[in-house]
Amino acid sequence: MRVEETYSIDELYQKVKDYDIVFTSEAAMMSALNDRLEKPILGHFAVTPMIYTFSQYQNQELLQERGLFIELVNNTDLSWKQSSYLLDNVLDCWKNEGSLDNIKQYDEFDTDSVQKVIDVVESTDNVFRMMQEVEVESSKDVAVVNFDGFNEIDKQVLPEEFDTFEILKDEKKELSEFKIYNSGTEIVRTVVENVEQETAQDIAVVLNQDSSYSTLVESALESNNISVMRQESLKEDEDLRTFIQLLRLGVNSDRKLVKDCQPVLSQLDIDISIEKNNDYLSEVEGEEIDEFKDLLKEVEDSKVKKVLEELDSHIDTELEDDFRELGILDRQVSEEVVNKLEYYLDTYSVEKDSTGTGVLLANSNSSAVVDRPIVFYLGMDSSWTPSIPNKPWIDRKEED
């Protein structure tokens, strides 16, 4: 079986190393090419159109999609769900067709609500609008890697003249022999057997992070004292989960079972035997548990900001500014506020910086470029194929 072969990062670097600026649509490709620079440079070498735009307006605070959402919920009468849905579609159409107003050509989006979104995008300092205005110096020699991966907003940043470089080679490669394994556990064992502490930094494992492989690989590596690193979203952060769970317990504290409170109790260093899991919290006695009951009562009667302050010694969240901008920080804790907070975090994934060293666990749904000498691909199936949105400006046959 023959498959298309890609250029390695080293091969691509050799092709573009003499250019002043190299544009790529992938942040991972940008980082990989920059890591190969032989000496420091002023300004940019490899860069994405969006990051280039931020650098040209570094004295201005340019909004991204999350910031535009906050502007919409604070300055229009649109609901949170309307704001996120319409903003997503306005930006998606713009990226596909190259014009902010094009979405109104479609009857279902030719509405006053859509116009409100367009008005906010046009009237705010945001990176999407500035990408239409930024210019690259004509004296710069510019290369573009994988031009087909650029959306129409990205393309507005590019100069009139540039050289393009593809990531796929013209020839195809014969697949080497492969082995059939009897189970996922056997596959994971084979991967771990080929990883040592000394080589961990050279290895990546690409998998669907929602699959069973993810937890199997991570636990197997850690049991062998091999460190791992992976990108996490802020909503996976244990402190933030504790905060949200506490808010929800506070507004629904009546007749709550101990087992429903255990994750929060654990984070607050309150130990209650699992033998009491099926008891109602109100029926359990003890100094620490009484303090916890008082805390839940206080949560129910407090503003979000007050709860954050009360938990300051136990948790560390990074979203206080977002809460303030969303108008949540000074709101009374309620079911509505908790639902809005969860909706915001589910809709606008806030990525945490990956830290440390070790085997890189990369998500198959977001990792187009993995810059490690040795890469294992586990559980490759149809879930790795990006779904094609059902939107009127997208030609599904062409995307297939």
mmCIF file of C-alpha atoms in Angstrom, residues 34-280:
data_model
loop_
_atom_site.group_PDB
_atom_site.id
_atom_site.type_symbol
_atom_site.label_atom_id
_atom_site.label_comp_id
_atom_site.label_asym_id
_atom_site.label_seq_id
_atom_site.Cartn_x
_atom_site.Cartn_y
_atom_site.Cartn_z
ATOM 1 C CA ASN A 34 11.680 28.601 14.906
ATOM 2 C CA ASP A 35 13.287 25.939 17.099
ATOM 3 C CA ARG A 36 15.689 25.205 14.247
ATOM 4 C CA LEU A 37 17.077 28.726 13.977
ATOM 5 C CA GLU A 38 20.824 28.619 14.350
ATOM 6 C CA LYS A 39 21.101 32.099 15.897
ATOM 7 C CA PRO A 40 18.715 34.644 17.469
ATOM 8 C CA ILE A 41 17.001 37.122 15.152
ATOM 9 C CA LEU A 42 15.124 40.369 15.638
ATOM 10 C CA GLY A 43 11.452 40.183 14.754
ATOM 11 C CA HIS A 44 9.830 37.144 13.202
ATOM 12 C CA PHE A 45 11.060 34.158 11.238
ATOM 13 C CA ALA A 46 8.223 31.635 11.177
ATOM 14 C CA VAL A 47 4.870 33.061 12.257
ATOM 15 C CA THR A 48 1.122 32.629 11.788
ATOM 16 C CA PRO A 49 -0.880 35.490 10.232
ATOM 17 C CA MET A 50 -2.734 36.067 13.512
ATOM 18 C CA ILE A 51 0.401 36.202 15.661
ATOM 19 C CA TYR A 52 2.034 38.509 13.110
ATOM 20 C CA THR A 53 -0.963 40.837 13.385
ATOM 21 C CA PHE A 54 -0.791 40.855 17.191
ATOM 22 C CA SER A 55 2.885 41.825 16.969
ATOM 23 C CA GLN A 56 2.110 44.770 14.687
ATOM 24 C CA TYR A 57 -0.478 46.092 17.138
ATOM 25 C CA GLN A 58 1.340 45.152 20.333
ATOM 26 C CA ASN A 59 0.386 48.430 22.034
ATOM 27 C CA GLN A 60 -3.306 47.675 21.526
ATOM 28 C CA GLU A 61 -5.382 45.009 23.218
ATOM 29 C CA LEU A 62 -6.921 43.156 20.290
ATOM 30 C CA LEU A 63 -9.933 40.990 21.063
ATOM 31 C CA GLN A 64 -10.219 37.391 19.906
ATOM 32 C CA GLU A 65 -13.414 35.356 19.750
ATOM 33 C CA ARG A 66 -13.828 35.134 23.523
ATOM 34 C CA GLY A 67 -13.418 38.879 23.868
ATOM 35 C CA LEU A 68 -15.974 39.538 21.131
ATOM 36 C CA PHE A 69 -18.411 37.222 22.920
ATOM 37 C CA ILE A 70 -17.977 39.255 26.116
ATOM 38 C CA GLU A 71 -18.629 42.470 24.148
ATOM 39 C CA LEU A 72 -21.836 40.960 22.746
ATOM 40 C CA VAL A 73 -23.272 39.794 26.072
ATOM 41 C CA ASN A 74 -22.458 43.126 27.713
ATOM 42 C CA ASN A 75 -23.518 45.496 24.944
ATOM 43 C CA THR A 76 -26.423 43.842 23.119
ATOM 44 C CA ASP A 77 -29.721 42.240 24.093
ATOM 45 C CA LEU A 78 -28.616 38.885 22.666
ATOM 46 C CA SER A 79 -28.620 35.912 25.042
ATOM 47 C CA TRP A 80 -25.375 34.072 25.766
ATOM 48 C CA LYS A 81 -26.345 31.208 23.472
ATOM 49 C CA GLN A 82 -27.431 33.575 20.683
ATOM 50 C CA SER A 83 -24.185 35.512 21.015
ATOM 51 C CA SER A 84 -21.907 32.475 20.798
ATOM 52 C CA TYR A 85 -23.906 30.789 18.008
ATOM 53 C CA LEU A 86 -24.155 33.851 15.774
ATOM 54 C CA LEU A 87 -20.573 34.985 16.434
ATOM 55 C CA ASP A 88 -19.256 31.526 15.531
ATOM 56 C CA ASN A 89 -21.178 31.586 12.254
ATOM 57 C CA VAL A 90 -20.230 35.160 11.355
ATOM 58 C CA LEU A 91 -16.533 34.420 11.857
ATOM 59 C CA ASP A 92 -16.734 31.048 10.103
ATOM 60 C CA CYS A 93 -18.384 32.528 7.026
ATOM 61 C CA TRP A 94 -15.823 35.331 7.003
ATOM 62 C CA LYS A 95 -12.967 32.813 7.144
ATOM 63 C CA ASN A 96 -14.457 30.819 4.276
ATOM 64 C CA GLU A 97 -15.635 33.629 2.003
ATOM 65 C CA GLY A 98 -13.372 36.545 2.875
ATOM 66 C CA SER A 99 -16.057 39.127 3.659
ATOM 67 C CA LEU A 100 -17.633 39.970 7.010
ATOM 68 C CA ASP A 101 -20.981 40.869 5.428
ATOM 69 C CA ASN A 102 -21.266 37.805 3.188
ATOM 70 C CA ILE A 103 -23.207 35.861 5.793
ATOM 71 C CA LYS A 104 -26.250 38.068 5.144
ATOM 72 C CA GLN A 105 -26.507 36.584 1.659
ATOM 73 C CA TYR A 106 -27.989 33.506 3.341
ATOM 74 C CA ASP A 107 -31.647 33.953 4.287
ATOM 75 C CA GLU A 108 -31.426 32.306 7.702
ATOM 76 C CA PHE A 109 -28.669 34.742 8.709
ATOM 77 C CA ASP A 110 -30.130 37.891 7.141
ATOM 78 C CA THR A 111 -31.480 39.053 10.500
ATOM 79 C CA ASP A 112 -31.229 42.002 12.885
ATOM 80 C CA SER A 113 -29.436 39.758 15.396
ATOM 81 C CA VAL A 114 -26.692 38.926 12.910
ATOM 82 C CA GLN A 115 -26.340 42.623 12.103
ATOM 83 C CA LYS A 116 -25.761 43.324 15.808
ATOM 84 C CA VAL A 117 -22.875 40.836 15.772
ATOM 85 C CA ILE A 118 -21.422 42.415 12.620
ATOM 86 C CA ASP A 119 -21.710 45.892 14.175
ATOM 87 C CA VAL A 120 -19.761 44.772 17.264
ATOM 88 C CA VAL A 121 -17.040 43.158 15.131
ATOM 89 C CA GLU A 122 -16.751 46.321 13.016
ATOM 90 C CA SER A 123 -16.664 48.696 15.998
ATOM 91 C CA THR A 124 -14.141 46.938 18.251
ATOM 92 C CA ASP A 125 -10.387 46.517 18.077
ATOM 93 C CA ASN A 126 -10.197 42.815 17.292
ATOM 94 C CA VAL A 127 -7.549 40.698 15.620
ATOM 95 C CA PHE A 128 -9.837 39.565 12.775
ATOM 96 C CA ARG A 129 -10.518 43.124 11.642
ATOM 97 C CA MET A 130 -6.883 44.174 12.001
ATOM 98 C CA MET A 131 -5.779 41.214 9.870
ATOM 99 C CA GLN A 132 -7.505 43.001 6.974
ATOM 100 C CA GLU A 133 -5.358 46.090 7.528
ATOM 101 C CA VAL A 134 -1.904 44.835 8.500
ATOM 102 C CA GLU A 135 0.816 44.998 5.839
ATOM 103 C CA VAL A 136 4.111 43.186 5.368
ATOM 104 C CA GLU A 137 7.053 45.304 4.281
ATOM 105 C CA SER A 138 7.584 44.989 0.527
ATOM 106 C CA SER A 139 11.336 44.575 1.071
ATOM 107 C CA LYS A 140 10.829 41.277 2.919
ATOM 108 C CA ASP A 141 11.349 37.926 1.191
ATOM 109 C CA VAL A 142 8.303 35.904 2.229
ATOM 110 C CA ALA A 143 7.670 32.162 2.123
ATOM 111 C CA VAL A 144 4.327 30.468 2.788
ATOM 112 C CA VAL A 145 4.174 26.868 3.996
ATOM 113 C CA ASN A 146 1.028 24.910 3.066
ATOM 114 C CA PHE A 147 -0.945 27.759 1.466
ATOM 115 C CA ASP A 148 -4.022 25.512 1.187
ATOM 116 C CA GLY A 149 -4.274 25.513 4.969
ATOM 117 C CA PHE A 150 -4.852 29.277 5.126
ATOM 118 C CA ASN A 151 -8.383 30.614 5.517
ATOM 119 C CA GLU A 152 -9.528 33.769 3.741
ATOM 120 C CA ILE A 153 -8.801 36.012 6.756
ATOM 121 C CA ASP A 154 -5.272 34.554 7.029
ATOM 122 C CA LYS A 155 -4.667 35.298 3.352
ATOM 123 C CA GLN A 156 -5.383 39.003 3.860
ATOM 124 C CA VAL A 157 -2.142 39.289 5.849
ATOM 125 C CA LEU A 158 0.051 37.883 3.079
ATOM 126 C CA PRO A 159 1.894 40.282 0.761
ATOM 127 C CA GLU A 160 1.246 40.370 -2.978
ATOM 128 C CA GLU A 161 4.356 38.316 -3.741
ATOM 129 C CA PHE A 162 5.557 35.222 -1.895
ATOM 130 C CA ASP A 163 6.922 31.751 -2.571
ATOM 131 C CA THR A 164 4.902 28.698 -1.559
ATOM 132 C CA PHE A 165 6.125 25.391 -0.181
ATOM 133 C CA GLU A 166 3.965 22.300 0.163
ATOM 134 C CA ILE A 167 4.209 19.856 3.047
ATOM 135 C CA LEU A 168 3.451 16.825 0.847
ATOM 136 C CA LYS A 169 6.039 15.350 -1.481
ATOM 137 C CA ASP A 170 5.206 14.508 -5.102
ATOM 138 C CA GLU A 171 6.024 10.829 -4.674
ATOM 139 C CA LYS A 172 4.229 8.250 -2.575
ATOM 140 C CA LYS A 173 5.807 5.909 -0.055
ATOM 141 C CA GLU A 174 5.253 2.196 0.482
ATOM 142 C CA LEU A 175 3.993 1.404 3.968
ATOM 143 C CA SER A 176 6.353 -0.804 5.929
ATOM 144 C CA GLU A 177 5.167 -4.069 7.461
ATOM 145 C CA PHE A 178 3.029 -3.710 10.530
ATOM 146 C CA LYS A 179 2.046 -5.957 13.382
ATOM 147 C CA ILE A 180 -1.464 -6.922 14.533
ATOM 148 C CA TYR A 181 -2.039 -6.745 18.288
ATOM 149 C CA ASN A 182 -4.718 -8.615 20.190
ATOM 150 C CA SER A 183 -5.800 -5.772 22.451
ATOM 151 C CA GLY A 184 -5.367 -2.115 23.291
ATOM 152 C CA THR A 185 -3.554 -3.089 26.481
ATOM 153 C CA GLU A 186 -0.972 -5.013 24.438
ATOM 154 C CA ILE A 187 -0.444 -1.992 22.180
ATOM 155 C CA VAL A 188 0.091 0.302 25.161
ATOM 156 C CA ARG A 189 2.511 -2.183 26.731
ATOM 157 C CA THR A 190 4.556 -2.252 23.520
ATOM 158 C CA VAL A 191 4.735 1.547 23.410
ATOM 159 C CA VAL A 192 5.827 1.814 27.046
ATOM 160 C CA GLU A 193 8.474 -0.890 26.563
ATOM 161 C CA ASN A 194 10.044 1.315 23.893
ATOM 162 C CA VAL A 195 10.245 4.418 26.098
ATOM 163 C CA GLU A 196 13.016 5.159 28.577
ATOM 164 C CA GLN A 197 13.563 8.174 30.806
ATOM 165 C CA GLU A 198 16.579 9.201 28.743
ATOM 166 C CA THR A 199 14.585 9.219 25.479
ATOM 167 C CA ALA A 200 11.228 10.510 26.758
ATOM 168 C CA GLN A 201 11.868 14.008 25.398
ATOM 169 C CA ASP A 202 12.237 12.572 21.861
ATOM 170 C CA ILE A 203 8.899 10.736 21.876
ATOM 171 C CA ALA A 204 5.287 11.723 21.242
ATOM 172 C CA VAL A 205 2.118 9.668 21.339
ATOM 173 C CA VAL A 206 -0.765 10.899 19.183
ATOM 174 C CA LEU A 207 -4.193 9.657 20.264
ATOM 175 C CA ASN A 208 -7.753 10.705 20.781
ATOM 176 C CA GLN A 209 -7.653 12.116 24.308
ATOM 177 C CA ASP A 210 -11.233 10.975 24.882
ATOM 178 C CA SER A 211 -10.294 7.359 24.131
ATOM 179 C CA SER A 212 -9.276 4.625 26.557
ATOM 180 C CA TYR A 213 -5.733 4.792 25.162
ATOM 181 C CA SER A 214 -5.206 8.196 26.762
ATOM 182 C CA THR A 215 -5.584 7.107 30.381
ATOM 183 C CA LEU A 216 -3.885 3.751 29.728
ATOM 184 C CA VAL A 217 -0.771 5.328 28.223
ATOM 185 C CA GLU A 218 -0.506 8.090 30.795
ATOM 186 C CA SER A 219 -0.878 5.782 33.795
ATOM 187 C CA ALA A 220 1.475 3.158 32.308
ATOM 188 C CA LEU A 221 4.201 5.732 31.660
ATOM 189 C CA GLU A 222 3.842 7.340 35.073
ATOM 190 C CA SER A 223 3.980 3.935 36.783
ATOM 191 C CA ASN A 224 7.383 3.519 35.088
ATOM 192 C CA ASN A 225 8.453 6.937 36.447
ATOM 193 C CA ILE A 226 8.395 8.450 32.962
ATOM 194 C CA SER A 227 7.027 11.977 32.930
ATOM 195 C CA VAL A 228 4.391 13.076 30.407
ATOM 196 C CA MET A 229 3.220 16.415 29.133
ATOM 197 C CA ARG A 230 -0.035 17.282 27.412
ATOM 198 C CA GLN A 231 -2.128 20.338 26.620
ATOM 199 C CA GLU A 232 -5.055 20.800 28.952
ATOM 200 C CA SER A 233 -8.020 23.128 28.781
ATOM 201 C CA LEU A 234 -8.726 25.278 31.800
ATOM 202 C CA LYS A 235 -12.075 23.567 32.359
ATOM 203 C CA GLU A 236 -10.069 20.396 33.160
ATOM 204 C CA ASP A 237 -8.252 22.271 35.926
ATOM 205 C CA GLU A 238 -8.991 20.649 39.280
ATOM 206 C CA ASP A 239 -9.215 23.952 41.145
ATOM 207 C CA LEU A 240 -11.717 25.363 38.684
ATOM 208 C CA ARG A 241 -13.794 22.167 38.791
ATOM 209 C CA THR A 242 -13.819 22.406 42.588
ATOM 210 C CA PHE A 243 -14.999 26.005 42.418
ATOM 211 C CA ILE A 244 -17.852 25.220 40.029
ATOM 212 C CA GLN A 245 -18.873 22.122 41.995
ATOM 213 C CA LEU A 246 -18.938 24.174 45.188
ATOM 214 C CA LEU A 247 -21.146 26.818 43.570
ATOM 215 C CA ARG A 248 -23.545 24.133 42.383
ATOM 216 C CA LEU A 249 -23.613 22.457 45.796
ATOM 217 C CA GLY A 250 -24.324 25.836 47.337
ATOM 218 C CA VAL A 251 -27.427 26.425 45.232
ATOM 219 C CA ASN A 252 -28.577 22.807 45.551
ATOM 220 C CA SER A 253 -27.481 21.942 49.090
ATOM 221 C CA ASP A 254 -30.815 20.566 50.322
ATOM 222 C CA ARG A 255 -30.819 16.801 50.853
ATOM 223 C CA LYS A 256 -27.406 16.380 49.275
ATOM 224 C CA LEU A 257 -25.695 12.994 49.657
ATOM 225 C CA VAL A 258 -22.140 12.900 51.019
ATOM 226 C CA LYS A 259 -20.905 11.103 47.871
ATOM 227 C CA ASP A 260 -21.958 14.125 45.794
ATOM 228 C CA CYS A 261 -19.756 16.332 47.969
ATOM 229 C CA GLN A 262 -16.668 14.091 48.171
ATOM 230 C CA PRO A 263 -14.692 15.689 45.258
ATOM 231 C CA VAL A 264 -15.009 19.128 46.867
ATOM 232 C CA LEU A 265 -14.401 17.807 50.389
ATOM 233 C CA SER A 266 -11.199 16.159 49.176
ATOM 234 C CA GLN A 267 -9.924 19.424 47.644
ATOM 235 C CA LEU A 268 -10.698 21.253 50.874
ATOM 236 C CA ASP A 269 -8.782 18.601 52.886
ATOM 237 C CA ILE A 270 -11.910 17.415 54.705
ATOM 238 C CA ASP A 271 -11.900 13.665 55.223
ATOM 239 C CA ILE A 272 -15.227 11.842 55.509
ATOM 240 C CA SER A 273 -15.326 8.062 55.389
ATOM 241 C CA ILE A 274 -16.767 6.574 52.213
ATOM 242 C CA GLU A 275 -18.959 4.511 54.526
ATOM 243 C CA LYS A 276 -21.079 7.651 54.901
ATOM 244 C CA ASN A 277 -21.366 8.218 51.122
ATOM 245 C CA ASN A 278 -25.050 7.340 51.023
ATOM 246 C CA ASP A 279 -25.897 9.472 54.070
ATOM 247 C CA TYR A 280 -27.387 12.907 53.633
#
